[in-house]
PDB file of C-alpha atoms and ligand atoms in Angstrom:
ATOM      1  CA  UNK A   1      92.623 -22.381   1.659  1.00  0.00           C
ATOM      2  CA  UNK A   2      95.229 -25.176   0.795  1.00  0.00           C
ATOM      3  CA  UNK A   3      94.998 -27.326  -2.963  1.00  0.00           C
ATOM      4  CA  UNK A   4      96.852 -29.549  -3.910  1.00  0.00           C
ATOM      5  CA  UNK A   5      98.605 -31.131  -1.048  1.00  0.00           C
ATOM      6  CA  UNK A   6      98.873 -34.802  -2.159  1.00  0.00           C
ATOM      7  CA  UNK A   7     101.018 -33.912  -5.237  1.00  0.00           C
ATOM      8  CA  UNK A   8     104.757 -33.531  -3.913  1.00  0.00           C
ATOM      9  CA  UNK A   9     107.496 -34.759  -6.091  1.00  0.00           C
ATOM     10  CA  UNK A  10     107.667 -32.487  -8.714  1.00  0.00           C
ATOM     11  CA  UNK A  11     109.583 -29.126 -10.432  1.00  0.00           C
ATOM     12  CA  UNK A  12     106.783 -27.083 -10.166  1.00  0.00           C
ATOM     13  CA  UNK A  13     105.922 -23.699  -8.462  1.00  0.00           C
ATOM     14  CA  UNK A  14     104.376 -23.753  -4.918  1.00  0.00           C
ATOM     15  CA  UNK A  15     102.224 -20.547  -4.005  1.00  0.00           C
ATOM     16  CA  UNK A  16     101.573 -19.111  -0.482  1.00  0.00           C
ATOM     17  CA  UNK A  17      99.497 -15.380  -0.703  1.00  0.00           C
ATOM     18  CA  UNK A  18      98.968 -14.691   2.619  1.00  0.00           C
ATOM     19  CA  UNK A  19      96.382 -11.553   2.788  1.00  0.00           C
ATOM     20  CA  UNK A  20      97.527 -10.151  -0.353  1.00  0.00           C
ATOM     21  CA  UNK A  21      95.425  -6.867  -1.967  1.00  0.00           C
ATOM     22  CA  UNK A  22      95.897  -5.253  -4.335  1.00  0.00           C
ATOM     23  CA  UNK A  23      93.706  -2.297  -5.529  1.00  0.00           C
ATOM     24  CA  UNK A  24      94.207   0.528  -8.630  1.00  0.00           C
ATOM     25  CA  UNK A  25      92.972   4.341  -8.548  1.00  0.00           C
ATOM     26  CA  UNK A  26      93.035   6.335  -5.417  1.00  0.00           C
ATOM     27  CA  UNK A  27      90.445   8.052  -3.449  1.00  0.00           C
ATOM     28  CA  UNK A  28      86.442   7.477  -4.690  1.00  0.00           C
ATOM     29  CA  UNK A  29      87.813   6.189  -8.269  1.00  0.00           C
ATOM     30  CA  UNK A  30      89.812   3.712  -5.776  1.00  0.00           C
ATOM     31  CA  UNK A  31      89.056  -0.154  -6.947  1.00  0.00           C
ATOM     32  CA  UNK A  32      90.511  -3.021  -5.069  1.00  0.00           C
ATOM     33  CA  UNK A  33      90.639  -6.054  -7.642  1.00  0.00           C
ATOM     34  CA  UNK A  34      92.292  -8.301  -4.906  1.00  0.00           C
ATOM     35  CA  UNK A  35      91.120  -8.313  -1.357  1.00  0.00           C
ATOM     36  CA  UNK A  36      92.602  -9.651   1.396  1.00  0.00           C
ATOM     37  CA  UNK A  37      93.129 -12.763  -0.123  1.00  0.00           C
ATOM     38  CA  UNK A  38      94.864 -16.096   1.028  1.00  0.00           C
ATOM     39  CA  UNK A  39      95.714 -19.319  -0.972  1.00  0.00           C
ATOM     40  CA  UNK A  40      97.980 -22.199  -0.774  1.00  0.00           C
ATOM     41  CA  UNK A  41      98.781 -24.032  -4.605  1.00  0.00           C
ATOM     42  CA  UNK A  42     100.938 -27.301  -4.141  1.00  0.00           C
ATOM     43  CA  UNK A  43     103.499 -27.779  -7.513  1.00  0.00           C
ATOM     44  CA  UNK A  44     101.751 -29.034  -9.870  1.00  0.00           C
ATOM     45  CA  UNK A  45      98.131 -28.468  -8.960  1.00  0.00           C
ATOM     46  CA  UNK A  46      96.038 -27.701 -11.830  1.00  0.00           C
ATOM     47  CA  UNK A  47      93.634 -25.125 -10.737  1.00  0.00           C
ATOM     48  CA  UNK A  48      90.764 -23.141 -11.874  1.00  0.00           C
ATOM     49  CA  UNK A  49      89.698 -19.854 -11.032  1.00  0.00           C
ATOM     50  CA  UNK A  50      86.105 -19.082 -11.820  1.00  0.00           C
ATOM     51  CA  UNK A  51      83.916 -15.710 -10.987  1.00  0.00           C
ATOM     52  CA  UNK A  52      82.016 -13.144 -12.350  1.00  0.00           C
ATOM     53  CA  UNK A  53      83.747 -10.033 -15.054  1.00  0.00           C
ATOM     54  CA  UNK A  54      85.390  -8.065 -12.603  1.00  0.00           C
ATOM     55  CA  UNK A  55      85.430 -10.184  -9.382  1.00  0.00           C
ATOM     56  CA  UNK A  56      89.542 -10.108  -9.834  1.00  0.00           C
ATOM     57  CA  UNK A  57      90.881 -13.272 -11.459  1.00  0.00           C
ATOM     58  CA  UNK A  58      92.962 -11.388 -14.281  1.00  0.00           C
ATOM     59  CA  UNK A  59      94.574  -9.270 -11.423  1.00  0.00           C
ATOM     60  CA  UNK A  60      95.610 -12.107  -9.137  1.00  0.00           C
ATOM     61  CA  UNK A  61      96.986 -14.016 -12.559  1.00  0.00           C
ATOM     62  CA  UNK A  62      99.119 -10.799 -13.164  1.00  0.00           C
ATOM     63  CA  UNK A  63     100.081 -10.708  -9.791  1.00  0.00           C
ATOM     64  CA  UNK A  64     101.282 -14.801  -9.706  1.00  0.00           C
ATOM     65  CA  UNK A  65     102.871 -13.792 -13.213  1.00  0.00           C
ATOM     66  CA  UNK A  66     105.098 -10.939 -11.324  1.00  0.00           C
ATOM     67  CA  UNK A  67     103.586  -8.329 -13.560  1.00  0.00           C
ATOM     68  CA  UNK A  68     101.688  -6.474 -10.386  1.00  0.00           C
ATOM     69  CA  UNK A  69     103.076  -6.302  -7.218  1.00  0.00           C
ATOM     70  CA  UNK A  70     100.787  -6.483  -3.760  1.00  0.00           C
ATOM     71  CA  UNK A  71     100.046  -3.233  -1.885  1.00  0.00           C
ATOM     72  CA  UNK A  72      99.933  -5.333   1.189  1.00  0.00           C
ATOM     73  CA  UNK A  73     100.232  -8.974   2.138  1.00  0.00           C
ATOM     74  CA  UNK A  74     102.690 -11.326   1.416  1.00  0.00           C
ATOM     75  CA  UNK A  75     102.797 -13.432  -2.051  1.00  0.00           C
ATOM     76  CA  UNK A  76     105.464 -16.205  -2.154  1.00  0.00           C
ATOM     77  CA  UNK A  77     105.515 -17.706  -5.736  1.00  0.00           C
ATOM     78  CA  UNK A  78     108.498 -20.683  -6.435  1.00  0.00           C
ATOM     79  CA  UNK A  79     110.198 -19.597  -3.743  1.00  0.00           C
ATOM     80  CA  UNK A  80     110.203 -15.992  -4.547  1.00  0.00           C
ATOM     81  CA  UNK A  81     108.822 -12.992  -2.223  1.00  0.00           C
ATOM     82  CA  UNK A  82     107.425 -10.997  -4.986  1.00  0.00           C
ATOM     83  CA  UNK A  83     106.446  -7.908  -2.819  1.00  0.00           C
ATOM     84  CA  UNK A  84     109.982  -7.588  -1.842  1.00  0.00           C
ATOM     85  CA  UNK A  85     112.266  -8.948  -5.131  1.00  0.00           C
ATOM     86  CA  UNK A  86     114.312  -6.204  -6.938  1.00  0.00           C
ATOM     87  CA  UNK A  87     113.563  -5.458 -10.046  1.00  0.00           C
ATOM     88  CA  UNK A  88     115.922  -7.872 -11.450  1.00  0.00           C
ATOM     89  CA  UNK A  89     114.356 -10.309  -9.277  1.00  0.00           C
ATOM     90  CA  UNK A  90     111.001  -9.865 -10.870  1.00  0.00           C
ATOM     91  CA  UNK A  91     112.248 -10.027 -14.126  1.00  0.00           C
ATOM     92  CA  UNK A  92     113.941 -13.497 -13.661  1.00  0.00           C
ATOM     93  CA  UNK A  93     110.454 -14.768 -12.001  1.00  0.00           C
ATOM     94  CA  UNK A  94     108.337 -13.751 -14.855  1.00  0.00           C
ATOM     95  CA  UNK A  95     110.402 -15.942 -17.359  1.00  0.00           C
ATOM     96  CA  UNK A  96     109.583 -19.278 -15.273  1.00  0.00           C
ATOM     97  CA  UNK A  97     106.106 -18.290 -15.945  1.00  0.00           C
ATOM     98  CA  UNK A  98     104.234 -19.230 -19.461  1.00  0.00           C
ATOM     99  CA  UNK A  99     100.989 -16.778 -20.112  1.00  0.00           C
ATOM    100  CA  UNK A 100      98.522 -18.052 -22.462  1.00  0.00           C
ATOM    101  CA  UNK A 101      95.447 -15.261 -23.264  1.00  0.00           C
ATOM    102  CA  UNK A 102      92.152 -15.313 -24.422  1.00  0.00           C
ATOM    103  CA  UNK A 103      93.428 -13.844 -27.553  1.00  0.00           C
ATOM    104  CA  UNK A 104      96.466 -15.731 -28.339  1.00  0.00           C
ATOM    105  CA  UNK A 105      98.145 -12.120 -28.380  1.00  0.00           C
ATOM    106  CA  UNK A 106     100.642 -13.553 -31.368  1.00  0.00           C
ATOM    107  CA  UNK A 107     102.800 -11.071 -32.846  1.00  0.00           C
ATOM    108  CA  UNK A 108     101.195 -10.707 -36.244  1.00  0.00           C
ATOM    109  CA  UNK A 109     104.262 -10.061 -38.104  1.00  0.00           C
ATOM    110  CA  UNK A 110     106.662 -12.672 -36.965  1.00  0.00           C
ATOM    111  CA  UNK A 111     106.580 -16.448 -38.293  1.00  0.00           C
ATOM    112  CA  UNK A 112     104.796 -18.750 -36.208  1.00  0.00           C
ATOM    113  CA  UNK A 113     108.596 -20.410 -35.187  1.00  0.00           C
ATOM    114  CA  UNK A 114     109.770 -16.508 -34.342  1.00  0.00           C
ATOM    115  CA  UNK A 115     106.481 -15.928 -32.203  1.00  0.00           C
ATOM    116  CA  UNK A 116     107.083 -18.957 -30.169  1.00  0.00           C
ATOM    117  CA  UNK A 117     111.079 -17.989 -30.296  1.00  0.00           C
ATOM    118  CA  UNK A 118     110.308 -14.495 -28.725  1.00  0.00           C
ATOM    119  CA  UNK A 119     110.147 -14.823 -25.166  1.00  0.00           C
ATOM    120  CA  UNK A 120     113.991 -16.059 -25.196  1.00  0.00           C
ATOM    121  CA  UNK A 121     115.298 -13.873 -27.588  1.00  0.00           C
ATOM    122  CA  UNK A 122     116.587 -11.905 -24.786  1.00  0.00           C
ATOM    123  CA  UNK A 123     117.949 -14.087 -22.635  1.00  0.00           C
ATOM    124  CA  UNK A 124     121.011 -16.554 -22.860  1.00  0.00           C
ATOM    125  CA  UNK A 125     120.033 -20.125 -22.301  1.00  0.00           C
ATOM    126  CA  UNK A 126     121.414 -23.553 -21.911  1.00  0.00           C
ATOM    127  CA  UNK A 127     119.735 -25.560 -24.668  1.00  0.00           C
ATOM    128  CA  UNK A 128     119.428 -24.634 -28.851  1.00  0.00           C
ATOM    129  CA  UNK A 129     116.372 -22.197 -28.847  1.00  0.00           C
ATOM    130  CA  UNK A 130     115.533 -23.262 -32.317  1.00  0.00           C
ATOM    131  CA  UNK A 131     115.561 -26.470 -31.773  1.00  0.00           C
ATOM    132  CA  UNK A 132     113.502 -26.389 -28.801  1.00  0.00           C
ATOM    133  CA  UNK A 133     110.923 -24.154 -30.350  1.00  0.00           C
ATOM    134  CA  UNK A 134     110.627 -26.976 -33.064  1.00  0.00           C
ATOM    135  CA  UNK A 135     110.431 -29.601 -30.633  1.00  0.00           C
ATOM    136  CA  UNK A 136     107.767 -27.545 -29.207  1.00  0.00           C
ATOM    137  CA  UNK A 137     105.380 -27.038 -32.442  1.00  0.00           C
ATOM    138  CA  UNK A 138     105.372 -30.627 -32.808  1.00  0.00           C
ATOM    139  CA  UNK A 139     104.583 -31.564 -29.514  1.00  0.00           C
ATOM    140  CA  UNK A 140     101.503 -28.817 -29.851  1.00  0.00           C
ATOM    141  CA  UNK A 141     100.544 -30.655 -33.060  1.00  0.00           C
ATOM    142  CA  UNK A 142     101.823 -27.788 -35.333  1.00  0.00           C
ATOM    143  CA  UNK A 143     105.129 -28.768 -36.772  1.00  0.00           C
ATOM    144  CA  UNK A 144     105.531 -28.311 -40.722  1.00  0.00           C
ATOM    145  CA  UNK A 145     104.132 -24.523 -39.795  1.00  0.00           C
ATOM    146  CA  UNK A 146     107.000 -22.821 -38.475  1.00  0.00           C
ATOM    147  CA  UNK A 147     107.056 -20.533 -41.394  1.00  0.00           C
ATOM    148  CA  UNK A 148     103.633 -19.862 -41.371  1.00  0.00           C
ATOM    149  CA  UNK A 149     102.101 -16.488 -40.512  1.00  0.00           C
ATOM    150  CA  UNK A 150      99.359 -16.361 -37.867  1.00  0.00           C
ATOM    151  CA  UNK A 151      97.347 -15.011 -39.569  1.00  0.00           C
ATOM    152  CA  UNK A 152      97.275 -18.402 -41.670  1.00  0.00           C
ATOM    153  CA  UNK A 153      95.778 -20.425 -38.863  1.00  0.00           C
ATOM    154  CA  UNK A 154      92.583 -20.690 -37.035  1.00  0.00           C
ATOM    155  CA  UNK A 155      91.987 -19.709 -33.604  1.00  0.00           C
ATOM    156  CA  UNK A 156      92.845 -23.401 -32.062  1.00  0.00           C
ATOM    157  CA  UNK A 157      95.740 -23.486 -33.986  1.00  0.00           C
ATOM    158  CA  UNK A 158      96.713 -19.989 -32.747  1.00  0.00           C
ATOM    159  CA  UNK A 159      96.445 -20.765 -29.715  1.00  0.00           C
ATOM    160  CA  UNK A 160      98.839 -23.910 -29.588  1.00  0.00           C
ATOM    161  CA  UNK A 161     101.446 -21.285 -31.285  1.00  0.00           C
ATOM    162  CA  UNK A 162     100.267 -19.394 -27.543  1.00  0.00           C
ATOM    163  CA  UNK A 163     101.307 -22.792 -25.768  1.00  0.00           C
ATOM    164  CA  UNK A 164     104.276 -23.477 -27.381  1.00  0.00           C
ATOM    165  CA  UNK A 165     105.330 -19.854 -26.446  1.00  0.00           C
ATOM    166  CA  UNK A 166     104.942 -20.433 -23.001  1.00  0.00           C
ATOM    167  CA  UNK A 167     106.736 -23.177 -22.853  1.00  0.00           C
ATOM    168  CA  UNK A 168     109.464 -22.651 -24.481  1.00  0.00           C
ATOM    169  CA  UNK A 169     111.599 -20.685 -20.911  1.00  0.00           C
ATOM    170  CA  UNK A 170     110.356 -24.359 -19.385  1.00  0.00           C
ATOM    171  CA  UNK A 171     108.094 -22.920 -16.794  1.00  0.00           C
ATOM    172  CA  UNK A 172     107.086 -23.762 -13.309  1.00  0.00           C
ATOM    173  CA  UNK A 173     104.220 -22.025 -13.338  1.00  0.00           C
ATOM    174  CA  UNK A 174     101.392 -21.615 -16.466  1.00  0.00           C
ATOM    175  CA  UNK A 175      98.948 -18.838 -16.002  1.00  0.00           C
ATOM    176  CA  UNK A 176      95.973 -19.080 -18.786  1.00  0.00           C
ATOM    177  CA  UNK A 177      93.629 -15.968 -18.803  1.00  0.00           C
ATOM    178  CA  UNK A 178      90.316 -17.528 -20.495  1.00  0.00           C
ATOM    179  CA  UNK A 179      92.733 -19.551 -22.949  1.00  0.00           C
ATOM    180  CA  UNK A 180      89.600 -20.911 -24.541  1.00  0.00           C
ATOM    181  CA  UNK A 181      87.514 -17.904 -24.309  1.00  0.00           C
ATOM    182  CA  UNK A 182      87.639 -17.133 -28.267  1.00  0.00           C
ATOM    183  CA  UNK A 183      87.451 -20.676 -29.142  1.00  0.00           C
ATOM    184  CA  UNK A 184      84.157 -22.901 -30.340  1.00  0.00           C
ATOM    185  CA  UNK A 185      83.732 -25.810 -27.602  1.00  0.00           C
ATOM    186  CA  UNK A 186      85.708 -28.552 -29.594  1.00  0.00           C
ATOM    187  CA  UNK A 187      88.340 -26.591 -30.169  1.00  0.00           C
ATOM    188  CA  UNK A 188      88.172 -25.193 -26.677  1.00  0.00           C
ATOM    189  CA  UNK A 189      88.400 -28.582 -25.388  1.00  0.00           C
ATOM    190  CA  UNK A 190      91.444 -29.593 -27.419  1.00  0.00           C
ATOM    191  CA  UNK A 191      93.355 -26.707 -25.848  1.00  0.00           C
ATOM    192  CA  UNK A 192      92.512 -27.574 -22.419  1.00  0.00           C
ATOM    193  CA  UNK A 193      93.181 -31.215 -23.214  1.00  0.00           C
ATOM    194  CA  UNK A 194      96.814 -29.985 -24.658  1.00  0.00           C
ATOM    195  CA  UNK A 195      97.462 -27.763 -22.011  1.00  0.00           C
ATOM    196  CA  UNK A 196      96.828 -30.673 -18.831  1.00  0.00           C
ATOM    197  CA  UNK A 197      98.470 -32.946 -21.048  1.00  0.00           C
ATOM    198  CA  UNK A 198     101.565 -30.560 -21.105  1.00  0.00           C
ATOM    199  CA  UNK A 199     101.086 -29.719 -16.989  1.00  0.00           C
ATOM    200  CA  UNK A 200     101.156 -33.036 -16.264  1.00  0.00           C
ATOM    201  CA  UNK A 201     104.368 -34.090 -17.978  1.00  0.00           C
ATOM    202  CA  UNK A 202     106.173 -31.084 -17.129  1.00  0.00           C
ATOM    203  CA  UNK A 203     104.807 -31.827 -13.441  1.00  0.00           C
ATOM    204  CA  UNK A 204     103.905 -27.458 -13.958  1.00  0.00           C
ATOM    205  CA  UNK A 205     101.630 -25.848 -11.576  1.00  0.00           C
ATOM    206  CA  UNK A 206      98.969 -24.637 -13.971  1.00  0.00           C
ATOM    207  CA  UNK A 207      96.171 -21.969 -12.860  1.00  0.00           C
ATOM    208  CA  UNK A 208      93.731 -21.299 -15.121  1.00  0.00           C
ATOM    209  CA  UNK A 209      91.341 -18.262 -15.324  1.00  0.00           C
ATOM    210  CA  UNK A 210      87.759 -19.317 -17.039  1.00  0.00           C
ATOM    211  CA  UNK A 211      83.714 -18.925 -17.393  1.00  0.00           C
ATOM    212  CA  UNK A 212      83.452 -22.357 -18.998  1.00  0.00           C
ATOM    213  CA  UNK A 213      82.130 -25.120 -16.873  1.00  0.00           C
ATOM    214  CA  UNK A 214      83.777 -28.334 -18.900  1.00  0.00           C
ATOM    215  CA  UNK A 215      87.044 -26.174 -17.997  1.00  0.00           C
ATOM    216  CA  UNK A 216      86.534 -26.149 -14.757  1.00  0.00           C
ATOM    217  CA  UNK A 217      86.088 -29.255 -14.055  1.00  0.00           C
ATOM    218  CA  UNK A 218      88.745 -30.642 -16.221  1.00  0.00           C
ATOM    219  CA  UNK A 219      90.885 -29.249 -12.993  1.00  0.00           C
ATOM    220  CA  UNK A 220      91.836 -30.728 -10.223  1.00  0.00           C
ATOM    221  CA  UNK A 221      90.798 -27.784  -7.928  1.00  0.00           C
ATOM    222  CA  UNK A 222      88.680 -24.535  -8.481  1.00  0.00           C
ATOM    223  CA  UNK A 223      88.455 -21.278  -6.549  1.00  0.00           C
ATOM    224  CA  UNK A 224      85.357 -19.539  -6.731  1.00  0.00           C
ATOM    225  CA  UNK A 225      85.922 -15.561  -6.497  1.00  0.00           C
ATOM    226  CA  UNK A 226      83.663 -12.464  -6.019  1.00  0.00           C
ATOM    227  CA  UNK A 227      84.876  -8.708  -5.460  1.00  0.00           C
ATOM    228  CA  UNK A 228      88.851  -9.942  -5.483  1.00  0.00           C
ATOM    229  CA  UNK A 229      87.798 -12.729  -2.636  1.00  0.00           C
ATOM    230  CA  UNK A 230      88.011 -16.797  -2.655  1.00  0.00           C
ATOM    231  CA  UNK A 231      84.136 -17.150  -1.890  1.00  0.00           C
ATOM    232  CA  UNK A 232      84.698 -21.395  -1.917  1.00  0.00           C
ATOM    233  CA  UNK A 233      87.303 -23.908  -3.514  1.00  0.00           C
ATOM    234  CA  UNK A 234      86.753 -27.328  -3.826  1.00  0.00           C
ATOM    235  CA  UNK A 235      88.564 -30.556  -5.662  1.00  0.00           C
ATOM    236  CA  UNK A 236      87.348 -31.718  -8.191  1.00  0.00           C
ATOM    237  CA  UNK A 237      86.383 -35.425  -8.253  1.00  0.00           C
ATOM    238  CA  UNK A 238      87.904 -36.978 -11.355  1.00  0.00           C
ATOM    239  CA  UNK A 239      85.593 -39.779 -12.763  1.00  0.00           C
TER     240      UNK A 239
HETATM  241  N1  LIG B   1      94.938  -1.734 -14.418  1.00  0.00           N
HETATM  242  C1  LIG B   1      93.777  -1.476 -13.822  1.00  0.00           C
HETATM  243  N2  LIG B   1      93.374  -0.212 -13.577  1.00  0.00           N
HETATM  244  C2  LIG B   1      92.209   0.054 -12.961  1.00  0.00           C
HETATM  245  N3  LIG B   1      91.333  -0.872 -12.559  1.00  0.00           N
HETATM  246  C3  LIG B   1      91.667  -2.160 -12.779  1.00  0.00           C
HETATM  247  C4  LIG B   1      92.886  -2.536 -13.424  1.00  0.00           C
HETATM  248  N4  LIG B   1      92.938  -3.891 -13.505  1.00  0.00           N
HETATM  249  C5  LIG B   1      91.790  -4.332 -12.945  1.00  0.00           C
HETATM  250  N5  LIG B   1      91.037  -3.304 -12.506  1.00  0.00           N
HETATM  251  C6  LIG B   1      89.739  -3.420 -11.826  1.00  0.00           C
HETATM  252  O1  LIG B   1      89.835  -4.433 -10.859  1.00  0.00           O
HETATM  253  C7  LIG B   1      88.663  -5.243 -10.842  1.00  0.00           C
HETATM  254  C8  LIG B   1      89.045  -6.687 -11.112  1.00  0.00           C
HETATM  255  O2  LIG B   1      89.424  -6.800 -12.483  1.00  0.00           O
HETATM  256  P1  LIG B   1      90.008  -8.123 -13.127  1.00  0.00           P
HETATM  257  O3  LIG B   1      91.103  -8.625 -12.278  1.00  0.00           O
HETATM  258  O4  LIG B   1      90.321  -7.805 -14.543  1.00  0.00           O
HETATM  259  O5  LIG B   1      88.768  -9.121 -13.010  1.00  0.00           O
HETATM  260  P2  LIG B   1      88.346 -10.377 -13.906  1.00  0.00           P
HETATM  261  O6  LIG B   1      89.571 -10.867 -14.618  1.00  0.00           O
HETATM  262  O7  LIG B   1      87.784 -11.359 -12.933  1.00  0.00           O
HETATM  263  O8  LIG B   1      87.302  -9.881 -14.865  1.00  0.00           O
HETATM  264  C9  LIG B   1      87.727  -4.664 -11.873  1.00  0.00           C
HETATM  265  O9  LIG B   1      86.813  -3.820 -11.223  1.00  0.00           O
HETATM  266  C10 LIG B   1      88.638  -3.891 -12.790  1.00  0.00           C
HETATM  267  O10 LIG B   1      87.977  -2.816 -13.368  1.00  0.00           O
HETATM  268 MG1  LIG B   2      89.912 -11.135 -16.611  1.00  0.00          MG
END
């Protein structure tokens, strides 16, 4: 299946898997999460991937992310061949992508500035990381709590610290893993109003794991999947 073909001018990823599996365990205990799966994203499609616990969404995020590789197929993600990069290769892939979890997955310890700080520590970069990260807390509705702890904050505001963070390497590519699974619906909705507001004016391919319907259809595309296959996708019709 294709999505996403009438948005072209913009900085974000593309996707082409092309019969991509991927399975864990060998033998009886073997399980194959992804099967044999094909799926075009156009940059800066905003898609949502819906199924059952188990039917392989988290896998083919972590496989998009460059954090599992394919066992077979091909999987071509912003250019990159991601069952054939080195290492090195992999490594520089998974900073253009921002991850955003269920469970915000803050660092508990570290200031809310430092946790959204973190995923550039490492790496040298072209603009003032400080700056940026403040830039960032503000535009995520947070600023005047860069010292705070997160332990300080509810859940929705948790989970803008989580968007910030994945922002802050400028990423092609967002991959959210049920980003308003641990959220009541308001706040749930105020994330996934934040995070197409963000898409949108980064032009950032977004894909979006998630049981929750209003979700769903806040994207422009979703993908249906069932024992680590697309069962159906379909656009959605904005009102
Ligand atoms: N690291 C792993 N080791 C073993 N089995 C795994 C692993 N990751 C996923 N699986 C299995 O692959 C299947 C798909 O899991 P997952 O991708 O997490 O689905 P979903 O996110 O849709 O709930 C499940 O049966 C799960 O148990
Ligand atoms: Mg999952």
């Amino acid at each position: 299946m294709a999505v996403g073909a009438q948005r072209l001018e913009n900085a974000g990823a593309s996707v082409r898997a092309s019969h991509v599996t991927r399975s864990f365990g060998t033998g009886a205990a073997r399980m194959v999460a992804v099967n044999d799966l094909s799926l075009t994203i156009s940059p800066g499609a905003v898609v949502a991937l819906r199924g059952a616990s188990g039917s392989g969404k988290s896998t083919l995020l972590h496989l998009l992310a460059g954090i599992e590789r394919p066992d077979s197929g091909e999987l071509i993600v912003a250019e990159v061949d991601l069952g054939r990069a080195t290492r090195r290769h992999l490594t520089q892939h998974r900073r253009r992508v921002g991850l955003i979890f269920q469970r915000f997955h803050l660092i508990p310890a570290m200031s809310v500035l430092d946790n959204v700080l973190a995923p550039v520590i490492p790496v040298r970069v072209s603009f003032d990381k400080v700056a940026r990260a403040r830039e960032l807390l503000a535009a995520v509705g947070l600023a005047g709590r860069e010292s705070a702890a997160p332990t300080q904050l509810s859940g929705g505001q948790q989970q803008r610290v989580a968007v910030a963070r994945a922002l802050i390497g400028a990423p092609a590519l967002i991959l959210a893993d049920e980003p308003t699974g641990s959220l009541d619906s308001a706040t749930g909705a105020e994330i996934m109003d934040l995070l197409l507001r963000v898409a949108a004016e980064r032009s950032t391919t977004m894909v979006i794991a998630t049981h929750d319907e209003g979700v769903a259809n806040a994207c422009d595309y979703i993908i249906s999947m069932r024992d680590g296959q697309i069962m159906a996708d379909e656009a959605v019709r904005s009102a």
